[in-house]
Structure formats: C-alpha cells, structure tokens
Amino acid sequence: MTQETKNQAAQAASDRPMIEIIELHKWFGELHVLQGINLTVKRQERIVICGPSGSGKSTLIRCINRLEEHQRGRIIVDGVELTNNVKNIEKIRAEVGMVFQHFNLFPHLTILDNLTLGPIWVRKVPRKKAEETAMYYLEKVHIADQAKKYPGQLSGGQQQRVAIARSLCMNPKIMLFDEPTSALDPEMIKEVLDVMVELAHEGMTMIVVTHEMGFAKSVAHRVLFMDYGRIIEENTPEAFFSNPKHERTKLFLSQILR
Amino acid sequence: MAMEPYPQSAQAEVVKPPPTSVGVLGWIKDNLFNGYFNSLLTIVTLFFLYKIVPPFVRWAFIDSVWCPDCAEACKKAAGACWSIITSNIRFIIFGFYPYAEQWRPLIAMFLLFGLIYYSSKNKNWKKSLIYVWIVGLFVMGVLMKGGLFGLTSVESTKWGGLPLTLLLSVFGLTAAYPLGVILALGRRSKMPGIRWMSILYIELIRGVPLISLLFMSSIIFPLFLPEGVTINKILRAQVAIILFTAAYIAEVVRGGLQGIPKGQYEAAESLGLNYVLTMRLVILPQALKIVIPPTVSILISAFKDTSLVVIIALWDLMKTTQSVLSHPKWMGFSPEAYIFLAILYFLGCFSMSNYSRKLERELSQGEER
Ligand SMILES: Nc1ncnc2c1ncn2[C@@H]1O[C@H](COP(=O)(O)OP(=O)(O)O)[C@@H](O)[C@H]1O
Ligand SMILES: [Mg+2]
C-alpha cells in the first residue's frame, strides 16, 4: 500500500461517522417502541436525548450495544454493522461503554476487581497492567481511596462514578449513559455530572439520556427530543431550550423546567 | 447546692432497672416462666428430661460394658454393650477389605480428610488445588486398589464400610454439584433444545425415588450391556447417586439464578464478556452464594441417602453394621450399633453444615448491600 492510499484510508476512517442508525424499528411483542429512527453521530460528538418516560430512549441506546435486538433498519458502529454475528457483537460491546441508571456494579467484587474484570478477561491485559489502568481511572473519578472496598459500602454517587470508571477501563470509543443521575440523591448528582463533563472535555463521543438540562446546555452539541418512538425534534442546545418548535417539546420542557 | 432537676423518686426509677430482668433468675423468669402456658411447658419438659437423661447416662456410661469381646459380660450387664463396637470396629469400618491390608484404606481416608480440610480454606483456592487433588486421588486409588508399587491387589468387590460410604458420598456430591449447575444453566438457556432436555432430565429424575435409580443401575442397566462387558457395581451406584443429586441441585441453583437482577447480566455483557465468562465471573459467584443453605441441605440428605446402596448389596457402613448385628453372639445389641452409626453420620452432616455457615460468613465479608 502506498503512503497516499494509506493516508486516504486513515482519512476515511476518521471521517466515517462513529454511529450510523438508519430507519431503525423495534417492537416488544405488539408494542412498536422505535418507529423509524435515523441518527448519525460523528466522532467526538456529544448528544443528549430527552423525552417523556416510555418514549423509547433507553431502548434506542440499548440497541447500540445490542442489549436489545432491533428488527428492522441498520446500526453501524465505527464501520461494523450489528447483525447476529456474535463476534461482531462482542467486539462492539467492548468498544462501547455503557453506564446504567442503577450502576449495576458487581457486588461480589471489590471496586478494583470491578474495574479490572473486563480488561483482564476480554482484552487479555495482564493483571498488573489492568490494575494500574484501573487506579488511573479511579483517580480520575476522584475515588482512588475506595479501591479495596465493595460496591455496597459506597454511596450512590460514588458507585456511579465507579461504574463510569469501569467503562473507561475498556478504553471505549463511545460512551452511552442511560439516565445516570436519576437514581441519585440530589446532593450526589453534581459529583457524577462533573465527571461526565470532564470526560466530554477530553473528546469522548457520548450519547447521554438525561433530563439534566444544565448538563445538556454546557456539553451537548445536539439535543434530541423523543416521543412515541420517534425523534421529533433535534437542535443545538441553545435553540432547543430557547426556541422549541414542536408543541410536545414545549409541553415537556415546561414540565421539567418548572 | 447543685440543681436537682428531677424529683428523687423519678430519678431512682430511671436508674434502677426492674430487678428481675437481670441475672440468672431474671433470665429464667423471662424465658421459661413468662405466662402460665410457658411455665406449664417448662415444667412438662423438665419432667421428661428428668425421666430420660439420668437413665440414659446410667445406661450409656455408668453400667456399660466397653471391653472388646465381652459378649458374655454384656448379657449380664444392665447398661449398654459398647463391646459390640469395640469388638467389631474393624469390620464395621472396613468390611471385607483384607484384614492385614486395612492400613491402606485407613491412610486413604486420612488423606481424604486432609484434602477436604485443605480445600476448605479459601486461601488455598488456586489452580494448584486441582493438581493437589489429582495427586491425592491417584494416591488414594493406588492405596485402595493396590497392584502397584508392590501393594497386593484388592478387588473393589471387597471394598466396604466407611471408605465405601465416603467414596460414594464425597465423589457423588462433588460430581453432582457442577452437573447440577450446568443443568440449571441449561434450564434457563435461550436455546429451546437445551432448555427442554434439561427440564426433561430434571423432572424425570425428581419424579423417581433414589432406590429405583439404584435398582435400575444394578439390575436393569446391565441387561443392556453386551455380553461379557461388566461395569463395576460401585461405579454404577456412584453414577446413580450423582444423577439423582444433580437434579435437585439444579433446581436450587435455578432459584439462585432467578435472584440475580437483569442489570448484572447487562453490565457484564456491555463489557464484552461472552456467555461463559458472564456466568463464571459475574452470575454464578453471586447465585451460588445465595443458595448455600439449601444446597447444603441437599448435600446432607444425599450423604445420608448413600446408605440406600445397601439394597443393591454394596457393603457400605450401614450394611457392615447390620451384618454384625446378625451374628448370634451380638444379636439384641442393635441400639448400641445404631447409635454408633448415627454418631458417624452426624459428624459428617454436622461438619458440612458448620462449614457452610463459615463459608457464607467469609464470602459475604464487607459485602453488605
Ligand atoms: N423488555 C421489555 N419488554 C417489553 N416492553 C418493554 C421492554 N423494555 C421496555 N419496554 C417498553 O418499551 C417502551 C419504551 O421503553 P424505554 O425505552 O425504557 O423508554 P424510556 O427509556 O424512554 O423511558 C415502554 O413502553 C416500555 O414499557
Ligand atoms: Mg429509560
């Protein structure tokens, strides 16, 4: 391969969208949960998704790492299409970090072991190296002193920061957040959001389902509004909040910004 | 003068607890004589204890005969004839194993106890433990069977007594446990073929008593073997015990698996762990820990059920004891023999349940949710 074609290939890879979702449909039995979603997420782009409960936000981002299977349409993550190919699915899952509303830390493992589990068993990183990486990310989420404890001994905010660090240890290209602060007591929300803001400033590609409008305003490139399984409005945060176009968006914003 | 905030009498009430709620008398009053009904129960219980305990102590210890080969003295004595045990201990424990070679099963048993004790410490739970067991099993096998290193060969038809009971139960239980876990996973599998086979197996096995499985393995199964092929009888009984126990373990483990929240699977999967790793590293460690108490109940009853191999003419501990009792010289001393047997079984069961409680405690250290 000549230098030129190599450069072109590299160029193409970095131009390529990180996530491409085309005409995505999903049903739960009879329930049509996603009704034709189209979404392209560029490298380093940060997207906030909001919308009323039951509108399909969680289902959408869970489709991206195949925690839910879609029935129609295409999802392409960093050039790899999600199909039934198990190897592809495992590959994509290792590249895509996911943070859940209820943290889902492994209660039988220490914080450190929670963080090293993926790197050691999926990435085959030697234990010592994995522990160094884990400590690095624990520092980053300001919680290194808790490494030897078990999840049950930590507060909700601390657990959620550990969960973020656990995803980061896999060195993901994309981070998905499903309402990461909505199970937290108010005084702990900020510590988690702060970590997410830091992550955003480092150029992580992020899709965040949240109703924290302050967060959306300060870090999102785009805000999407979902209702009944569709993206019905999408805009920059400034325009989205100051000048919502759709009636349902207005109603929703008036409810949460009360 | 200092302020006196309370009237003297009120203060006295606060400071002095009611006198009867402390000390031995207080305890007795609170726990044994609180109310007419409980007092009555206490008195009735005390009466029965008085009727039972002193005569038992006299029978078992004071008037009893301990010396070996004292059958005649036993007939005259008013107390227990422990002589039946001391005279026949080697037959009860080792059965028909050649008398001069009985040191071999003895060492094998101590080796087994040592290995079990070593494995019970969770600081020893490393890969090397597997090698320790492989070596240990090999040595035990050689000791029991002989034919190597100048040891005379002893056919397995001569094995009996405690070594046989231990063989059937220790290997029965250790093999049944992983098989049960696999069946439980199979029953929850997304693949219908695997799921239905597991369900069929579990329900079929749970639908028949162990005795009928043992009969099948010893009488019906050999009919299907080609002429001239025989499979060791102990092995067949062993397999029947394993298959039977595994079905029960599977159901208990399934209960544990149901107790693990969906989020644990999702978190593991979203890290890219495959099915096997998800189960092995995340789900099973939690699920198996939850079900330690019911699992141990099953293991304990399986341990006791090994005595059913009597009916297919294996000379386990139960059978050797019974056969001593059928000797004219020792007829009529069955309480002593069965008490001894019960003590041996009790020691086995008690140490299992004790260990399980210790294990539960250790595994949940620092891990309160
Ligand atoms: N596993 C499931 N089985 C059946 N229905 C589901 C399942 N998960 C979600 N749903 C339904 O799909 C719809 C969208 O859910 P979800 O994506 O969780 O919404 P959101 O996250 O926006 O609140 C809801 O009506 C919900 O009840
Ligand atoms: Mg949701």
XYZ file of C-alpha atoms and ligand atoms in Angstrom, chain A residues 52-59 62 101 178-179 182 209, ligand 2:
15
model
C -41.071 11.582 28.339
C -40.883 8.264 30.104
C -41.657 5.307 27.867
C -40.747 7.164 24.687
C -38.037 4.648 23.794
C -34.861 6.480 24.857
C -33.399 3.564 26.773
C -34.365 1.109 24.080
C -29.517 -0.228 24.325
C -29.314 4.206 35.864
C -28.880 5.896 30.424
C -30.198 8.402 32.962
C -31.848 9.829 38.059
C -30.105 10.117 28.065
Mg -35.319 4.703 30.352
